């Protein structure tokens, strides 16, 4: 069956709490009506299936969310005692305020910008202090207690500190009110499943453009694994780079004793050989070297920067992300058109947010960045499950990742992350998360636990994202390609 918005929310109900409720229409007159007439069918299908809205409303929500994020930057500095956060409630932008100093001015500014205002008890500053108190308490606890916690962060909709729990835990009074959310652990790992009888998204065409969402190969030990390219960019020295997941660096997937000082290489991936499909069940192979991990982080953040070899740089000098739509993924399916390549240099200047390349492949032209906002509509690309859409459950979250190769005896703690209802699979790691034409983040981790409510995703549709803003902040001079 289709995994639509209603089924998606039902699946999430047993393990996470959504930070949005209902859909209250935002006045159409506040934002120019977007032109969705040129959007490809794949994007239209994904938005309708996964979000339950039409593409015009999707683009309008993206525009409103970006304006809301910009407002928050100013309000957080101008009204620190009153500001309590922002979120999207369906298509309705909401600013939360307390009765603190300058609350009236903050309310007037929010309403003048066309945003709804809700009154809450605690400011964002108060909730951050409560989170710090919780972290100090957590640092004194036994490994048994720590193992019960899957993550935590501020829940804007509930105006509370929320802790995601695998098992019940009693919190001390000094932590203050805590909203407990039943959760399952997240996993972050690349893909090394054997090929199926269907073609793998990852066919390399000589000289073709490489875009976000396509696959690349790494070698971990003696096996070839695959991850997904994220956003193409340029580093401070002018080198061509791609931003992907840090846990895809092979040095982050082996025991510390097995790590090397040598930069880990990335390769092209194979799906066909001399025009023929490889036999079903054959192990993945890699092709020519395309670059290496110039740097990577896997705690407290999950991102890697691939420096592309000079001879391959032209193929990455575009601002494209795949918008190829696949059939709903299952654990045994690693297929689709999201990885077919364009003729080199065919990107040109965008005529619409999403267009069709020279070879008929659907692509999004990235023209900037934006922040993940609770309740906002987003889409992602990845070579395993293709193009799909969802919402941000919560932003600025800390997650405890477990069961990671090379970290079997420890928990990998990642900070400043965001939870989404996107369906992702192993191998989608590193792929791009977008809102319209804006880069939001990178695919990081998923819940692989299968439940009766998993729909056609194959497991719970919960995907952890690494904000792109964190990557840019940590690497001065790093920029995304916008043409």
Short mmCIF file of C-alpha atoms in Angstrom, two decimals:
data_model
loop_
_atom_site.label_atom_id
_atom_site.label_comp_id
_atom_site.label_asym_id
_atom_site.label_seq_id
_atom_site.Cartn_x
_atom_site.Cartn_y
_atom_site.Cartn_z
CA UNK A 1 0.00 0.00 0.00
CA UNK A 2 1.05 3.60 -0.37
CA UNK A 3 2.81 5.02 2.64
CA UNK A 4 0.88 8.29 2.87
CA UNK A 5 0.73 10.95 5.54
CA UNK A 6 -1.90 9.18 7.65
CA UNK A 7 -0.06 5.85 7.74
CA UNK A 8 3.25 7.63 8.33
CA UNK A 9 1.88 9.40 11.40
CA UNK A 10 0.42 6.16 12.73
CA UNK A 11 3.78 4.44 12.43
CA UNK A 12 5.54 7.25 14.22
CA UNK A 13 3.02 7.28 17.03
CA UNK A 14 4.54 4.24 18.74
CA UNK A 15 8.10 5.49 18.79
CA UNK A 16 8.31 9.28 18.45
CA UNK A 17 6.02 12.21 18.99
CA UNK A 18 5.38 14.56 16.11
CA UNK A 19 6.07 18.21 16.70
CA UNK A 20 3.17 19.22 14.48
CA UNK A 21 -0.54 18.76 14.58
CA UNK A 22 -3.24 19.25 12.00
CA UNK A 23 -3.05 21.63 9.08
CA UNK A 24 -4.33 25.15 9.37
CA UNK A 25 -4.05 27.02 6.10
CA UNK A 26 -1.80 30.08 6.02
CA UNK A 27 -3.34 33.06 4.19
CA UNK A 28 -2.44 32.67 0.54
CA UNK A 29 -2.23 36.42 0.12
CA UNK A 30 0.80 36.56 2.41
CA UNK A 31 3.04 34.73 -0.07
CA UNK A 32 3.05 34.88 -3.87
CA UNK A 33 1.47 31.79 -5.40
CA UNK A 34 4.34 29.53 -6.55
CA UNK A 35 4.47 28.21 -10.08
CA UNK A 36 4.39 24.43 -9.89
CA UNK A 37 3.35 23.85 -13.48
CA UNK A 38 6.86 22.82 -14.55
CA UNK A 39 7.51 20.40 -11.70
CA UNK A 40 8.22 16.83 -12.84
CA UNK A 41 5.81 14.05 -12.10
CA UNK A 42 8.22 12.33 -9.71
CA UNK A 43 8.28 15.31 -7.36
CA UNK A 44 4.52 15.81 -7.63
CA UNK A 45 3.95 12.16 -6.76
CA UNK A 46 6.33 12.26 -3.78
CA UNK A 47 4.77 15.40 -2.32
CA UNK A 48 1.23 14.08 -2.73
CA UNK A 49 2.05 10.61 -1.42
CA UNK A 50 4.32 11.52 1.49
CA UNK A 51 2.94 14.91 2.55
CA UNK A 52 -0.65 14.71 1.38
CA UNK A 53 -0.50 18.17 -0.25
CA UNK A 54 -0.18 19.48 -3.79
CA UNK A 55 3.16 20.81 -5.09
CA UNK A 56 2.00 24.44 -5.06
CA UNK A 57 1.28 24.22 -1.34
CA UNK A 58 4.60 22.47 -0.77
CA UNK A 59 6.53 25.31 -2.43
CA UNK A 60 4.48 27.87 -0.52
CA UNK A 61 5.24 26.15 2.80
CA UNK A 62 8.94 26.08 1.95
CA UNK A 63 8.91 29.83 1.31
CA UNK A 64 7.04 30.56 4.55
CA UNK A 65 9.38 28.31 6.54
CA UNK A 66 12.44 30.12 5.23
CA UNK A 67 11.00 33.49 6.24
CA UNK A 68 10.15 32.06 9.65
CA UNK A 69 13.74 30.84 10.10
CA UNK A 70 15.09 34.28 9.21
CA UNK A 71 12.71 35.91 11.69
CA UNK A 72 13.93 33.57 14.45
CA UNK A 73 17.55 34.68 14.01
CA UNK A 74 16.57 38.27 14.81
CA UNK A 75 14.00 37.50 17.50
CA UNK A 76 16.39 35.22 19.40
CA UNK A 77 18.85 38.12 19.80
CA UNK A 78 16.38 40.96 20.20
CA UNK A 79 13.99 39.25 22.65
CA UNK A 80 15.97 36.54 24.53
CA UNK A 81 13.70 36.59 27.60
CA UNK A 82 10.51 36.19 25.54
CA UNK A 83 11.49 34.08 22.53
CA UNK A 84 10.56 30.39 22.94
CA UNK A 85 11.03 28.94 19.45
CA UNK A 86 9.38 28.53 16.06
CA UNK A 87 7.59 25.71 14.27
CA UNK A 88 5.31 24.96 11.36
CA UNK A 89 1.85 23.63 12.19
CA UNK A 90 0.95 22.22 8.79
CA UNK A 91 0.97 25.34 6.63
CA UNK A 92 0.71 27.70 9.60
CA UNK A 93 3.91 29.37 10.88
CA UNK A 94 4.01 29.70 14.67
CA UNK A 95 6.21 31.82 16.94
CA UNK A 96 6.20 30.82 20.62
CA UNK A 97 6.63 33.62 23.19
CA UNK A 98 6.62 33.91 26.97
CA UNK A 99 5.60 36.91 29.08
CA UNK A 100 9.23 37.94 29.50
CA UNK A 101 10.89 41.28 28.90
CA UNK A 102 9.97 42.84 25.51
CA UNK A 103 7.26 40.22 24.93
CA UNK A 104 4.87 42.84 23.55
CA UNK A 105 7.45 44.04 21.05
CA UNK A 106 8.23 40.46 20.05
CA UNK A 107 4.54 39.71 19.52
CA UNK A 108 4.07 42.83 17.43
CA UNK A 109 7.05 41.94 15.25
CA UNK A 110 5.85 38.36 14.72
CA UNK A 111 2.31 39.40 13.86
CA UNK A 112 3.56 42.13 11.54
CA UNK A 113 5.53 39.46 9.68
CA UNK A 114 2.30 37.46 9.29
CA UNK A 115 3.11 34.70 11.80
CA UNK A 116 0.77 33.20 14.40
CA UNK A 117 1.83 33.73 18.03
CA UNK A 118 1.27 31.32 20.88
CA UNK A 119 1.95 32.02 24.57
CA UNK A 120 4.00 29.45 26.49
CA UNK A 121 5.52 29.16 29.96
CA UNK A 122 9.26 28.84 29.30
CA UNK A 123 11.61 30.73 27.01
CA UNK A 124 14.10 29.00 24.74
CA UNK A 125 16.89 30.18 27.06
CA UNK A 126 15.17 28.52 30.05
CA UNK A 127 14.75 25.27 28.16
CA UNK A 128 18.39 25.30 27.09
CA UNK A 129 19.44 25.72 30.72
CA UNK A 130 17.22 22.77 31.62
CA UNK A 131 18.88 20.72 28.88
CA UNK A 132 22.32 21.62 30.29
CA UNK A 133 21.20 20.48 33.76
CA UNK A 134 19.99 17.20 32.25
CA UNK A 135 23.33 16.69 30.48
CA UNK A 136 25.26 17.21 33.71
CA UNK A 137 23.02 14.66 35.45
CA UNK A 138 23.40 12.21 32.56
CA UNK A 139 27.18 12.47 32.82
CA UNK A 140 27.04 11.05 36.36
CA UNK A 141 24.82 8.07 35.54
CA UNK A 142 25.67 4.42 35.11
CA UNK A 143 26.04 2.83 31.71
CA UNK A 144 22.70 1.08 32.27
CA UNK A 145 20.85 4.39 32.62
CA UNK A 146 22.77 5.96 29.75
CA UNK A 147 21.94 2.99 27.51
CA UNK A 148 18.23 3.65 28.08
CA UNK A 149 18.43 7.09 26.47
CA UNK A 150 18.21 7.31 22.68
CA UNK A 151 18.34 11.09 22.46
CA UNK A 152 17.06 14.38 23.81
CA UNK A 153 16.39 18.00 22.95
CA UNK A 154 13.88 20.83 23.13
CA UNK A 155 10.34 20.10 21.93
CA UNK A 156 9.05 23.48 20.73
CA UNK A 157 5.44 22.34 20.33
CA UNK A 158 5.31 21.01 23.91
CA UNK A 159 7.50 23.84 25.28
CA UNK A 160 9.50 21.22 27.13
CA UNK A 161 12.72 19.25 27.28
CA UNK A 162 11.99 15.93 25.58
CA UNK A 163 14.01 12.76 26.23
CA UNK A 164 13.74 9.79 23.87
CA UNK A 165 13.79 6.61 25.94
CA UNK A 166 14.28 2.95 25.06
CA UNK A 167 13.48 2.10 28.71
CA UNK A 168 11.84 4.06 31.52
CA UNK A 169 14.14 6.31 33.54
CA UNK A 170 13.41 8.39 36.63
CA UNK A 171 14.74 11.94 36.39
CA UNK A 172 15.72 14.03 39.44
CA UNK A 173 13.71 17.09 40.44
CA UNK A 174 16.53 19.50 39.55
CA UNK A 175 16.18 18.59 35.87
CA UNK A 176 12.66 20.04 35.90
CA UNK A 177 9.70 18.86 33.80
CA UNK A 178 10.69 16.31 31.18
CA UNK A 179 8.57 14.94 28.36
CA UNK A 180 9.37 11.25 27.89
CA UNK A 181 9.07 9.87 24.36
CA UNK A 182 9.22 6.15 23.59
CA UNK A 183 11.96 5.60 21.02
CA UNK A 184 14.14 3.05 19.32
CA UNK A 185 17.90 3.37 18.73
CA UNK A 186 19.19 4.82 15.49
CA UNK A 187 21.83 3.21 13.29
CA UNK A 188 24.24 4.81 10.83
CA UNK A 189 26.03 2.57 8.36
CA UNK A 190 26.73 2.27 4.61
CA UNK A 191 25.29 -0.39 2.31
CA UNK A 192 27.05 -3.58 1.25
CA UNK A 193 24.11 -5.77 0.28
CA UNK A 194 24.51 -8.00 -2.78
CA UNK A 195 23.05 -6.81 -6.05
CA UNK A 196 19.48 -7.79 -6.88
CA UNK A 197 18.19 -8.84 -10.26
CA UNK A 198 17.15 -5.23 -10.85
CA UNK A 199 19.63 -2.59 -11.95
CA UNK A 200 21.34 -0.71 -9.13
CA UNK A 201 21.10 3.07 -9.04
CA UNK A 202 24.73 3.89 -9.58
CA UNK A 203 25.61 3.25 -13.19
CA UNK A 204 28.73 5.20 -14.17
CA UNK A 205 28.69 6.86 -17.58
CA UNK A 206 32.07 8.17 -18.70
CA UNK A 207 32.20 11.95 -18.36
CA UNK A 208 28.69 12.28 -16.91
CA UNK A 209 27.77 14.86 -14.28
CA UNK A 210 27.65 13.49 -10.73
CA UNK A 211 24.83 14.91 -8.59
CA UNK A 212 23.58 14.64 -5.02
CA UNK A 213 21.81 11.36 -4.25
CA UNK A 214 24.01 9.19 -6.49
CA UNK A 215 26.12 6.41 -5.03
CA UNK A 216 29.84 6.18 -4.41
CA UNK A 217 31.92 3.27 -3.18
CA UNK A 218 34.27 2.93 -0.22
CA UNK A 219 36.37 -0.01 0.91
CA UNK A 220 35.97 -1.14 4.52
CA UNK A 221 38.34 -3.96 5.34
CA UNK A 222 38.08 -6.21 2.31
CA UNK A 223 34.51 -5.29 1.33
CA UNK A 224 33.09 -2.60 -0.92
CA UNK A 225 30.32 -0.51 0.62
CA UNK A 226 28.21 2.30 -0.81
CA UNK A 227 27.00 5.68 0.43
CA UNK A 228 25.35 8.61 -1.32
CA UNK A 229 26.83 11.88 -2.51
CA UNK A 230 25.45 15.00 -0.84
CA UNK A 231 25.85 18.58 -1.99
CA UNK A 232 28.57 19.65 -4.40
CA UNK A 233 30.70 22.57 -3.26
CA UNK A 234 34.03 24.38 -3.16
CA UNK A 235 36.42 24.56 -0.23
CA UNK A 236 38.39 27.57 1.02
CA UNK A 237 41.25 26.78 -1.37
CA UNK A 238 39.00 26.51 -4.41
CA UNK A 239 39.03 22.73 -4.61
CA UNK A 240 35.97 20.87 -5.88
CA UNK A 241 34.34 18.94 -3.02
CA UNK A 242 31.20 17.04 -2.08
CA UNK A 243 29.62 17.10 1.40
CA UNK A 244 28.45 13.69 2.61
CA UNK A 245 28.12 11.69 5.84
CA UNK A 246 31.13 11.42 8.15
CA UNK A 247 30.37 7.84 9.12
CA UNK A 248 30.95 6.85 5.48
CA UNK A 249 34.68 7.51 5.99
CA UNK A 250 36.08 3.96 6.37
CA UNK A 251 38.29 5.16 9.23
CA UNK A 252 35.08 5.82 11.19
CA UNK A 253 33.79 2.28 10.59
CA UNK A 254 36.67 0.19 11.95
CA UNK A 255 38.20 -0.35 15.36
CA UNK A 256 40.59 2.38 16.46
CA UNK A 257 43.59 0.07 16.12
CA UNK A 258 42.75 -0.50 12.44
CA UNK A 259 42.45 3.18 11.51
CA UNK A 260 45.13 4.70 9.30
CA UNK A 261 46.52 8.20 8.78
CA UNK A 262 46.11 7.77 5.05
CA UNK A 263 43.13 9.60 3.53
CA UNK A 264 40.36 7.14 2.64
CA UNK A 265 39.51 6.98 -1.04
CA UNK A 266 36.10 7.02 -2.73
CA UNK A 267 35.31 5.29 -5.99
CA UNK A 268 32.74 5.04 -8.76
CA UNK A 269 30.17 2.26 -8.37
CA UNK A 270 29.21 -0.45 -10.83
CA UNK A 271 25.79 -1.81 -11.68
CA UNK A 272 26.43 -3.06 -15.17
CA UNK A 273 29.27 -4.61 -17.05
CA UNK A 274 29.58 -4.17 -20.82
CA UNK A 275 25.92 -3.19 -20.92
CA UNK A 276 24.76 -6.34 -19.12
CA UNK A 277 23.39 -6.59 -15.61
CA UNK A 278 25.56 -8.34 -13.07
CA UNK A 279 24.19 -11.66 -11.80
CA UNK A 280 21.77 -11.47 -8.90
CA UNK A 281 23.49 -11.85 -5.55
CA UNK A 282 26.92 -10.77 -6.79
CA UNK A 283 28.88 -8.56 -4.41
CA UNK A 284 29.17 -4.86 -5.13
CA UNK A 285 32.31 -3.78 -6.97
CA UNK A 286 33.93 -0.40 -7.29
CA UNK A 287 35.33 1.43 -10.29
CA UNK A 288 37.81 4.25 -10.76
CA UNK A 289 38.96 6.45 -7.88
CA UNK A 290 37.16 9.82 -7.86
CA UNK A 291 38.52 11.45 -4.70
CA UNK A 292 39.15 11.01 -1.00
CA UNK A 293 37.90 12.10 2.43
CA UNK A 294 39.70 15.38 3.02
CA UNK A 295 38.15 15.49 6.50
CA UNK A 296 35.34 13.84 8.43
CA UNK A 297 33.55 14.02 11.75
CA UNK A 298 31.54 11.32 13.48
CA UNK A 299 30.79 12.80 16.90
CA UNK A 300 29.81 15.36 17.79
CA UNK A 301 28.65 15.83 14.17
CA UNK A 302 28.23 13.47 11.23
CA UNK A 303 29.68 14.93 8.04
CA UNK A 304 32.55 14.31 5.66
CA UNK A 305 34.12 16.47 2.96
CA UNK A 306 35.19 14.61 -0.16
CA UNK A 307 37.95 16.29 -2.13
CA UNK A 308 37.48 15.38 -5.77
CA UNK A 309 40.46 14.48 -7.97
CA UNK A 310 41.34 17.14 -10.56
CA UNK A 311 40.63 14.84 -13.48
CA UNK A 312 37.08 14.21 -12.17
CA UNK A 313 36.35 17.72 -10.85
CA UNK A 314 34.32 18.89 -13.86
CA UNK A 315 31.76 16.17 -13.21
CA UNK A 316 31.03 17.62 -9.75
CA UNK A 317 30.94 21.28 -10.77
CA UNK A 318 27.17 21.57 -10.74
CA UNK A 319 24.47 22.47 -8.22
CA UNK A 320 22.26 19.47 -8.93
CA UNK A 321 20.47 16.98 -6.72
CA UNK A 322 18.64 13.97 -8.10
CA UNK A 323 14.85 14.11 -7.92
CA UNK A 324 14.33 10.73 -9.56
CA UNK A 325 11.31 9.01 -8.04
CA UNK A 326 11.45 5.34 -7.10
CA UNK A 327 8.83 2.85 -6.12
CA UNK A 328 8.54 2.63 -2.32
CA UNK A 329 11.67 0.93 -0.99
CA UNK A 330 11.85 -2.35 0.86
CA UNK A 331 14.85 -3.85 2.67
CA UNK A 332 15.57 -6.17 -0.26
CA UNK A 333 15.34 -3.54 -3.00
CA UNK A 334 18.31 -1.40 -4.03
CA UNK A 335 17.18 -0.01 -7.33
CA UNK A 336 15.93 2.99 -9.20
CA UNK A 337 16.64 5.87 -11.53
CA UNK A 338 17.80 8.38 -8.95
CA UNK A 339 21.40 7.63 -9.83
CA UNK A 340 21.45 7.87 -13.59
CA UNK A 341 23.87 10.54 -14.71
CA UNK A 342 23.65 13.60 -16.90
CA UNK A 343 25.85 14.45 -19.81
CA UNK A 344 28.74 16.48 -18.39
CA UNK A 345 28.05 20.20 -18.31
CA UNK A 346 24.35 19.79 -19.09
CA UNK A 347 23.14 21.49 -15.90
CA UNK A 348 23.18 25.07 -17.16
CA UNK A 349 21.19 27.72 -15.33
CA UNK A 350 17.95 26.59 -13.73
CA UNK A 351 14.73 27.63 -15.40
CA UNK A 352 12.58 26.18 -12.64
CA UNK A 353 13.17 24.71 -9.16
CA UNK A 354 13.13 21.20 -10.58
CA UNK A 355 13.88 20.45 -14.20
CA UNK A 356 14.63 17.61 -16.56
CA UNK A 357 18.21 17.04 -17.64
CA UNK A 358 19.45 16.33 -21.14
CA UNK A 359 18.99 12.60 -20.62
CA UNK A 360 15.48 12.91 -19.19
CA UNK A 361 16.68 12.62 -15.57
CA UNK A 362 14.93 14.83 -13.01
CA UNK A 363 17.10 17.19 -10.98
CA UNK A 364 16.75 19.97 -8.41
CA UNK A 365 18.95 23.06 -8.74
CA UNK A 366 20.26 24.06 -5.30
CA UNK A 367 20.41 27.86 -4.89
CA UNK A 368 21.02 28.36 -1.15
CA UNK A 369 20.59 26.96 2.33
CA UNK A 370 17.98 27.04 5.06
CA UNK A 371 17.55 25.68 8.59
CA UNK A 372 15.53 22.62 9.66
CA UNK A 373 12.40 23.87 11.46
CA UNK A 374 10.07 21.64 13.47
CA UNK A 375 7.02 20.77 11.38
CA UNK A 376 8.51 21.98 8.08
CA UNK A 377 8.20 20.05 4.81
CA UNK A 378 11.38 18.57 3.37
CA UNK A 379 12.51 16.01 0.80
CA UNK A 380 15.60 13.83 0.49
CA UNK A 381 17.54 11.90 -2.12
CA UNK A 382 19.60 8.73 -1.75
CA UNK A 383 20.70 5.95 -4.05
CA UNK A 384 18.87 3.19 -2.12
CA UNK A 385 15.42 4.69 -1.71
CA UNK A 386 15.46 7.59 -4.14
CA UNK A 387 13.41 10.74 -3.69
CA UNK A 388 10.93 10.99 -0.84
CA UNK A 389 9.38 13.69 1.32
CA UNK A 390 8.39 14.16 4.97
CA UNK A 391 8.46 16.64 7.82
CA UNK A 392 10.97 17.70 10.45
CA UNK A 393 9.92 16.19 13.80
CA UNK A 394 12.35 18.21 15.91
CA UNK A 395 15.51 20.27 15.39
CA UNK A 396 18.62 20.90 17.52
CA UNK A 397 18.54 17.39 18.96
CA UNK A 398 21.19 15.11 20.47
CA UNK A 399 21.06 11.45 19.39
CA UNK A 400 22.81 8.37 20.76
CA UNK A 401 23.79 6.06 17.90
CA UNK A 402 24.37 2.39 18.66
CA UNK A 403 25.37 -0.72 16.75
CA UNK A 404 27.81 1.18 14.54
CA UNK A 405 30.64 -0.83 12.94
CA UNK A 406 33.89 0.02 14.70
CA UNK A 407 31.98 1.35 17.71
CA UNK A 408 30.29 -1.83 18.92
CA UNK A 409 31.25 -1.25 22.55
CA UNK A 410 30.36 2.42 22.70
CA UNK A 411 27.68 4.96 21.97
CA UNK A 412 28.30 7.57 19.29
CA UNK A 413 26.78 10.86 20.44
CA UNK A 414 25.89 13.37 17.73
CA UNK A 415 24.65 16.88 18.49
CA UNK A 416 22.67 19.63 16.76
CA UNK A 417 20.84 17.07 14.60
CA UNK A 418 17.23 16.97 13.38
CA UNK A 419 14.69 14.13 13.30
CA UNK A 420 12.46 13.66 10.25
CA UNK A 421 9.71 11.37 8.97
CA UNK A 422 11.72 10.64 5.82
CA UNK A 423 12.07 7.04 4.71
CA UNK A 424 15.73 6.13 4.35
CA UNK A 425 17.75 2.94 3.89
CA UNK A 426 21.33 1.89 4.47
CA UNK A 427 23.28 3.42 1.60
CA UNK A 428 21.24 6.65 1.58
CA UNK A 429 23.77 7.93 4.14
CA UNK A 430 25.35 11.17 2.97
CA UNK A 431 22.56 12.02 0.54
CA UNK A 432 21.03 15.51 0.48
CA UNK A 433 17.98 16.79 2.38
CA UNK A 434 16.29 19.80 0.76
CA UNK A 435 13.40 22.20 1.21
CA UNK A 436 12.44 23.29 -2.29
CA UNK A 437 15.72 24.49 -3.81
CA UNK A 438 17.42 25.07 -0.45
CA UNK A 439 19.94 22.70 1.13
CA UNK A 440 18.86 21.67 4.65
CA UNK A 441 21.13 18.80 5.62
CA UNK A 442 22.68 15.38 5.07
CA UNK A 443 21.15 11.91 5.63
CA UNK A 444 22.73 10.45 8.77
CA UNK A 445 20.97 7.60 10.61
CA UNK A 446 17.74 5.58 10.54
CA UNK A 447 15.69 3.23 12.70
CA UNK A 448 15.86 -0.22 11.12
CA UNK A 449 13.45 -1.95 13.51
CA UNK A 450 10.50 -3.48 11.63
CA UNK A 451 7.02 -2.99 13.12
CA UNK A 452 3.47 -3.84 11.98
CA UNK A 453 3.01 -0.14 11.18
CA UNK A 454 6.06 0.28 9.00
CA UNK A 455 4.13 0.65 5.74
CA UNK A 456 6.08 0.25 2.52
CA UNK A 457 9.24 1.84 3.93
CA UNK A 458 10.27 -1.54 5.33
CA UNK A 459 10.80 -0.07 8.78
CA UNK A 460 9.83 3.02 10.75
CA UNK A 461 10.22 6.14 8.59
CA UNK A 462 12.50 8.05 10.97
CA UNK A 463 15.67 9.57 9.55
CA UNK A 464 18.22 11.69 11.42
CA UNK A 465 19.67 14.64 9.54
CA UNK A 466 22.92 16.61 9.90
CA UNK A 467 22.23 20.34 9.33
CA UNK A 468 24.25 21.79 6.46
CA UNK A 469 24.63 25.03 8.43
CA UNK A 470 26.77 23.22 11.00
CA UNK A 471 29.10 21.94 8.28
CA UNK A 472 29.54 25.41 6.77
CA UNK A 473 30.09 26.96 10.20
CA UNK A 474 32.77 24.41 11.09
CA UNK A 475 34.61 24.89 7.80
CA UNK A 476 35.20 28.59 7.00
CA UNK A 477 35.40 29.19 3.28
CA UNK A 478 33.41 26.08 2.37
CA UNK A 479 30.50 26.95 0.07
CA UNK A 480 27.81 25.03 -1.79
CA UNK A 481 27.58 25.33 -5.54
CA UNK A 482 24.54 27.37 -6.52
CA UNK A 483 25.02 27.30 -10.29
#
